[in-house]
PDB file of C-alpha atoms and ligand atoms in Angstrom:
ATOM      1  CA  UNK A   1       8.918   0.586  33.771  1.00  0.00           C
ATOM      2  CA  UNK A   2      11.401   0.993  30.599  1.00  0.00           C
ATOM      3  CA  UNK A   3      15.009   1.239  30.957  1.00  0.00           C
ATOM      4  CA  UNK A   4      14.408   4.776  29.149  1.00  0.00           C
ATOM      5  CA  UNK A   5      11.890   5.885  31.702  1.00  0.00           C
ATOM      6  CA  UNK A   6      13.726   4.909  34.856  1.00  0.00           C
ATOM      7  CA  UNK A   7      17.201   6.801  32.955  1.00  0.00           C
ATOM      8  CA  UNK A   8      14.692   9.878  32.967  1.00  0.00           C
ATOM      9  CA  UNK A   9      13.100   9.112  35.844  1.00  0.00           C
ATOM     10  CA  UNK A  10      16.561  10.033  37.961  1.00  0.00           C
ATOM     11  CA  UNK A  11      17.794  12.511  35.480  1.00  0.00           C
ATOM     12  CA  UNK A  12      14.935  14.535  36.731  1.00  0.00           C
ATOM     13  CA  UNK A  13      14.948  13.349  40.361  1.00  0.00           C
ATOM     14  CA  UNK A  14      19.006  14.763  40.354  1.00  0.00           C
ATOM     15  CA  UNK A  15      17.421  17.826  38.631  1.00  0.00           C
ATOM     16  CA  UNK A  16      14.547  18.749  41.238  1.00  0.00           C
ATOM     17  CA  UNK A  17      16.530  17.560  44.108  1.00  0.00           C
ATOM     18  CA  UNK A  18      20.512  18.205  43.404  1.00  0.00           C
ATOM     19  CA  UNK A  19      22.775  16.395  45.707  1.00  0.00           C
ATOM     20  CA  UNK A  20      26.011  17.974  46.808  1.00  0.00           C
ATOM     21  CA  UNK A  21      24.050  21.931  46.159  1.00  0.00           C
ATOM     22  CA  UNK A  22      25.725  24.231  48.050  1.00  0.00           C
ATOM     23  CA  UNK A  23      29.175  25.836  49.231  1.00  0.00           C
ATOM     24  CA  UNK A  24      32.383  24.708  50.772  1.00  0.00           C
ATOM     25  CA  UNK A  25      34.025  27.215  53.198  1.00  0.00           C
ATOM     26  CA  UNK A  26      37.462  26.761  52.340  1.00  0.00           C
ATOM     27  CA  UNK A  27      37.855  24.653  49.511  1.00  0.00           C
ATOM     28  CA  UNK A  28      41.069  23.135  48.729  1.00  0.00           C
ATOM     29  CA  UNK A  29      39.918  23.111  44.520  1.00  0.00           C
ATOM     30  CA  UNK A  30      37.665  25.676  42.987  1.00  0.00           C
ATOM     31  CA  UNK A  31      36.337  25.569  39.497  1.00  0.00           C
ATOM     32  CA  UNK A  32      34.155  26.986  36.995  1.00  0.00           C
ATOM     33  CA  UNK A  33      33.183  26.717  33.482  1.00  0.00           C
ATOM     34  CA  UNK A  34      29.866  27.087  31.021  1.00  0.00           C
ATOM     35  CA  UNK A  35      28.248  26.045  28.322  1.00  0.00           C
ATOM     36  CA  UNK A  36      27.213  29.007  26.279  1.00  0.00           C
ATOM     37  CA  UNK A  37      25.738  26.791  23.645  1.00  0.00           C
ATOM     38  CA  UNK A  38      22.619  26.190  26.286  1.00  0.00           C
ATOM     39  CA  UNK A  39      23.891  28.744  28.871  1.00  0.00           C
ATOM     40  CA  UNK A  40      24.448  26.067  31.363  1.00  0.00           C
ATOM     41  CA  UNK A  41      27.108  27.298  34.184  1.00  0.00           C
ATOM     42  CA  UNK A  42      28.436  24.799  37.218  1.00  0.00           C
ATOM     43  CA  UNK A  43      31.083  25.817  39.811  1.00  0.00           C
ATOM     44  CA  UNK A  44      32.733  22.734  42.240  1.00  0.00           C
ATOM     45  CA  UNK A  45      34.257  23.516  44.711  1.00  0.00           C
ATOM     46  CA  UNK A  46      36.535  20.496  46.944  1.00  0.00           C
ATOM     47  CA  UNK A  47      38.271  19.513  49.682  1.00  0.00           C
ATOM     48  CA  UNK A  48      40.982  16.561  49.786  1.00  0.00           C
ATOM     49  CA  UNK A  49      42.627  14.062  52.391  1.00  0.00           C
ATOM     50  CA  UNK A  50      45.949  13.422  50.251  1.00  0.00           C
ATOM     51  CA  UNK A  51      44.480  11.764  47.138  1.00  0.00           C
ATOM     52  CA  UNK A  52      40.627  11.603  47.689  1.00  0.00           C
ATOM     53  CA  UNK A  53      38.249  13.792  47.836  1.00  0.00           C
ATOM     54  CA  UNK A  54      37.044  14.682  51.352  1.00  0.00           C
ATOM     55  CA  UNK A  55      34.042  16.965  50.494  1.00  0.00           C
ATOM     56  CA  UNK A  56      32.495  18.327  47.081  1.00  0.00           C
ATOM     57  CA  UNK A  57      29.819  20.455  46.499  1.00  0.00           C
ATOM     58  CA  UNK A  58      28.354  22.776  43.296  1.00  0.00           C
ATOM     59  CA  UNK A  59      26.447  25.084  42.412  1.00  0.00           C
ATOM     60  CA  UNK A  60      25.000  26.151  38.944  1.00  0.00           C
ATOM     61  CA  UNK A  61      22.133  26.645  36.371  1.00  0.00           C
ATOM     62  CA  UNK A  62      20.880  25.652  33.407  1.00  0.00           C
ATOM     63  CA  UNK A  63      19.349  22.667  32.082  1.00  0.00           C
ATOM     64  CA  UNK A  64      18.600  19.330  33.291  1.00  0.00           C
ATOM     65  CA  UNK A  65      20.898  17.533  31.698  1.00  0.00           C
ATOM     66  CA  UNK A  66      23.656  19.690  32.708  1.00  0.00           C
ATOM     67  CA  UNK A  67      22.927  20.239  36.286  1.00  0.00           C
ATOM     68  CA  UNK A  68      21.806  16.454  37.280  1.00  0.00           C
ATOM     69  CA  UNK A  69      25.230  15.628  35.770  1.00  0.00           C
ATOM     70  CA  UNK A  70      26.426  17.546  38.307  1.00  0.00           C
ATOM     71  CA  UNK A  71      24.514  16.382  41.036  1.00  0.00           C
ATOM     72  CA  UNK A  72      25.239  12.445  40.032  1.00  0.00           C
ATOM     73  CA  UNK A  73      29.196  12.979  39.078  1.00  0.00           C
ATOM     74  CA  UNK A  74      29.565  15.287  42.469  1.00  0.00           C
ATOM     75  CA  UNK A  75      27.660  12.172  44.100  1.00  0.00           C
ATOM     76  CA  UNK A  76      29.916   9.137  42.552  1.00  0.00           C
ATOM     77  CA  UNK A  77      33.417  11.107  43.016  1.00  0.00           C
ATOM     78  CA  UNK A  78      33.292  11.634  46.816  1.00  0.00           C
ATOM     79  CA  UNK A  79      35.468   9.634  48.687  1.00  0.00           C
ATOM     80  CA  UNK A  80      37.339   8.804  45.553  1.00  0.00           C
ATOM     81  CA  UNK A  81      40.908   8.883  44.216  1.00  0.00           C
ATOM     82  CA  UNK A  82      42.041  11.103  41.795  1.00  0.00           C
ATOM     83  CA  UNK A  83      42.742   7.883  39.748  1.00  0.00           C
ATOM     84  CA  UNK A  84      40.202   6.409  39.987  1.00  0.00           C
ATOM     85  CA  UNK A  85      38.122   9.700  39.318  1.00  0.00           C
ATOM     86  CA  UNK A  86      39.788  10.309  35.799  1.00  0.00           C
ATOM     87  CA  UNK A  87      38.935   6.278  35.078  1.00  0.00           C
ATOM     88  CA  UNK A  88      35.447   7.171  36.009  1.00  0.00           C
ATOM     89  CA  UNK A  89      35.556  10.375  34.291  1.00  0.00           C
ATOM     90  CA  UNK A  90      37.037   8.881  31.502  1.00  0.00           C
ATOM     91  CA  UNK A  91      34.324   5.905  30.829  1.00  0.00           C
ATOM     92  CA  UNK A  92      31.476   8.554  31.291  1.00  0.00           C
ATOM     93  CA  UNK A  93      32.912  10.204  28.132  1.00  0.00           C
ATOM     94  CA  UNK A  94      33.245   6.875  26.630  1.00  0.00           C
ATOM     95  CA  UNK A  95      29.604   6.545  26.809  1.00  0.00           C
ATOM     96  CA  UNK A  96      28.374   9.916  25.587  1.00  0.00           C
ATOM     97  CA  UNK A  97      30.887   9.253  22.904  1.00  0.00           C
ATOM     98  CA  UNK A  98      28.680   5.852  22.401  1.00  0.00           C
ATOM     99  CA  UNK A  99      31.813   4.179  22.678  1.00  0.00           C
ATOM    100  CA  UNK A 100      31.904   0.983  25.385  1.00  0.00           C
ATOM    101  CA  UNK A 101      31.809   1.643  29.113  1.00  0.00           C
ATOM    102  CA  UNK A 102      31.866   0.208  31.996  1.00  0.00           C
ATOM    103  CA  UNK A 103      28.575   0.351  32.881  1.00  0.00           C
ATOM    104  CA  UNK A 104      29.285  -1.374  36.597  1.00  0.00           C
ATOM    105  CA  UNK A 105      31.148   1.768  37.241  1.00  0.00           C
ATOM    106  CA  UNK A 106      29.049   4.706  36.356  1.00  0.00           C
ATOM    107  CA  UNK A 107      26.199   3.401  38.451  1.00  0.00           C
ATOM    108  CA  UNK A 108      23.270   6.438  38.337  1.00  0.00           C
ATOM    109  CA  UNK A 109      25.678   8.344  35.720  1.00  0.00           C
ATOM    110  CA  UNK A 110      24.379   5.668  33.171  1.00  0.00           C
ATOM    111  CA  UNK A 111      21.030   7.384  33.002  1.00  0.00           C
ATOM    112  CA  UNK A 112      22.697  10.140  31.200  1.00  0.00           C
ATOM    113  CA  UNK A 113      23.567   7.311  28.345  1.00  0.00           C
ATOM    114  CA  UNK A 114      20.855   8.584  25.902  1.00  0.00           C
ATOM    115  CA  UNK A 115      22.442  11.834  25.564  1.00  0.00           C
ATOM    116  CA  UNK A 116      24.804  10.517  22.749  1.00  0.00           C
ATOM    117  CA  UNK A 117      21.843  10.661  20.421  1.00  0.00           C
ATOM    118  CA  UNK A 118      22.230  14.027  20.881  1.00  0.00           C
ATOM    119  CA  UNK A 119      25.199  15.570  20.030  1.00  0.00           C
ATOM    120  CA  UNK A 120      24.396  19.270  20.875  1.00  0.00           C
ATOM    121  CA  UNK A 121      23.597  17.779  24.704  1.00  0.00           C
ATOM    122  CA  UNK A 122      26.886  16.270  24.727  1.00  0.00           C
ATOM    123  CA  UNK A 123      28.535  19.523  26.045  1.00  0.00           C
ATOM    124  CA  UNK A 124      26.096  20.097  28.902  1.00  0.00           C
ATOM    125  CA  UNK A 125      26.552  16.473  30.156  1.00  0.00           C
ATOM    126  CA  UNK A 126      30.349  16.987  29.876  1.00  0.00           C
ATOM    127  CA  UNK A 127      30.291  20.582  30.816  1.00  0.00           C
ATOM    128  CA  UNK A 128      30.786  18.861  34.674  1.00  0.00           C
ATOM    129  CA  UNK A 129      33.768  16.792  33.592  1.00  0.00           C
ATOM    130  CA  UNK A 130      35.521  19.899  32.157  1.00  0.00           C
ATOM    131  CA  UNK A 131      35.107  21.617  35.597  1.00  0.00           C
ATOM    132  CA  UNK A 132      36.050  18.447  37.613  1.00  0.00           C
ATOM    133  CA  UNK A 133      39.367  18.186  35.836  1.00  0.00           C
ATOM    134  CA  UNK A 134      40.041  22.411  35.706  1.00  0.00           C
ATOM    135  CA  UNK A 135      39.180  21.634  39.782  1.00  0.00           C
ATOM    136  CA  UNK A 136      42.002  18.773  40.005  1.00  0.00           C
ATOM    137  CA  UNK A 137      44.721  20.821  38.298  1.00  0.00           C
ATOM    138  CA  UNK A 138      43.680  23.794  40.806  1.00  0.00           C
ATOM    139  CA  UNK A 139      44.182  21.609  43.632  1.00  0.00           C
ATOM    140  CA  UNK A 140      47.131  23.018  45.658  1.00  0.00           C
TER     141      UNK A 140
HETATM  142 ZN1   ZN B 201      22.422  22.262  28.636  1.00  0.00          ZN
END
């Protein structure tokens, strides 16, 4: 199997079968933001222990590459610090910006690498990061 085919291979395994789908009950962070470009919407909703992040979960529409972002970012921040969240957050843009990134780092996230060949899909693969950071500002 290609590198490309197992990158679209998850993309579309996060797609079908979203991790993290659902609601929190009392969320310490709530965010929400679209993409009216492709009419992509995600809200996250948190909880935190101090620093990291207890529990996340989203919910959402639109297109794949949009809402398997969600899935894999929701996925790779749990349990996380907020520092080292924006780091993470912060070499996933690198790499839809097709600058260099730590690829070690992004683990699944790296099958959404391609979309820098596509500018107009930049905004639903980053329409998650927006939220995420909107979400850590909110957090009380
Ligand atoms: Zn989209």
């Amino acid at each position: 199997m290609s590198l490309e085919d197992l990158f679209k291979e998850i993309i579309i395994e996060h797609y079908q079968h979203p991790k993290n789908y659902g609601h929190i009950e009392h969320p310490d962070a709530k965010a929400d933001g679209s993409n009216p470009l492709c009419g992509d919407e995600i809200t996250m909703e948190l909880t935190f222990d101090g620093n990291t992040v207890k529990n996340v979960m989203f919910t959402g529409n639109g297109c794949s590459i949009s809402q398997s972002a969600a899935s894999m970012i929701t996925e790779a921040i749990k349990g996380k610090t907020i520092d080292e969240i924006k780091k993470l957050m912060s070499e996933y843009m690198n790499m839809l910006e097709g600058k260099d990134y730590d690829s070690e780092l992004l683990g699944d996230l790296e099958a959404l690498s391609d979309v820098k060949r596509y500018p107009a899909r930049v905004k639903c693969a980053s329409l998650s990061v927006a939220v995420l950071n909107q979400a850590l500002q909110d957090k009380k």
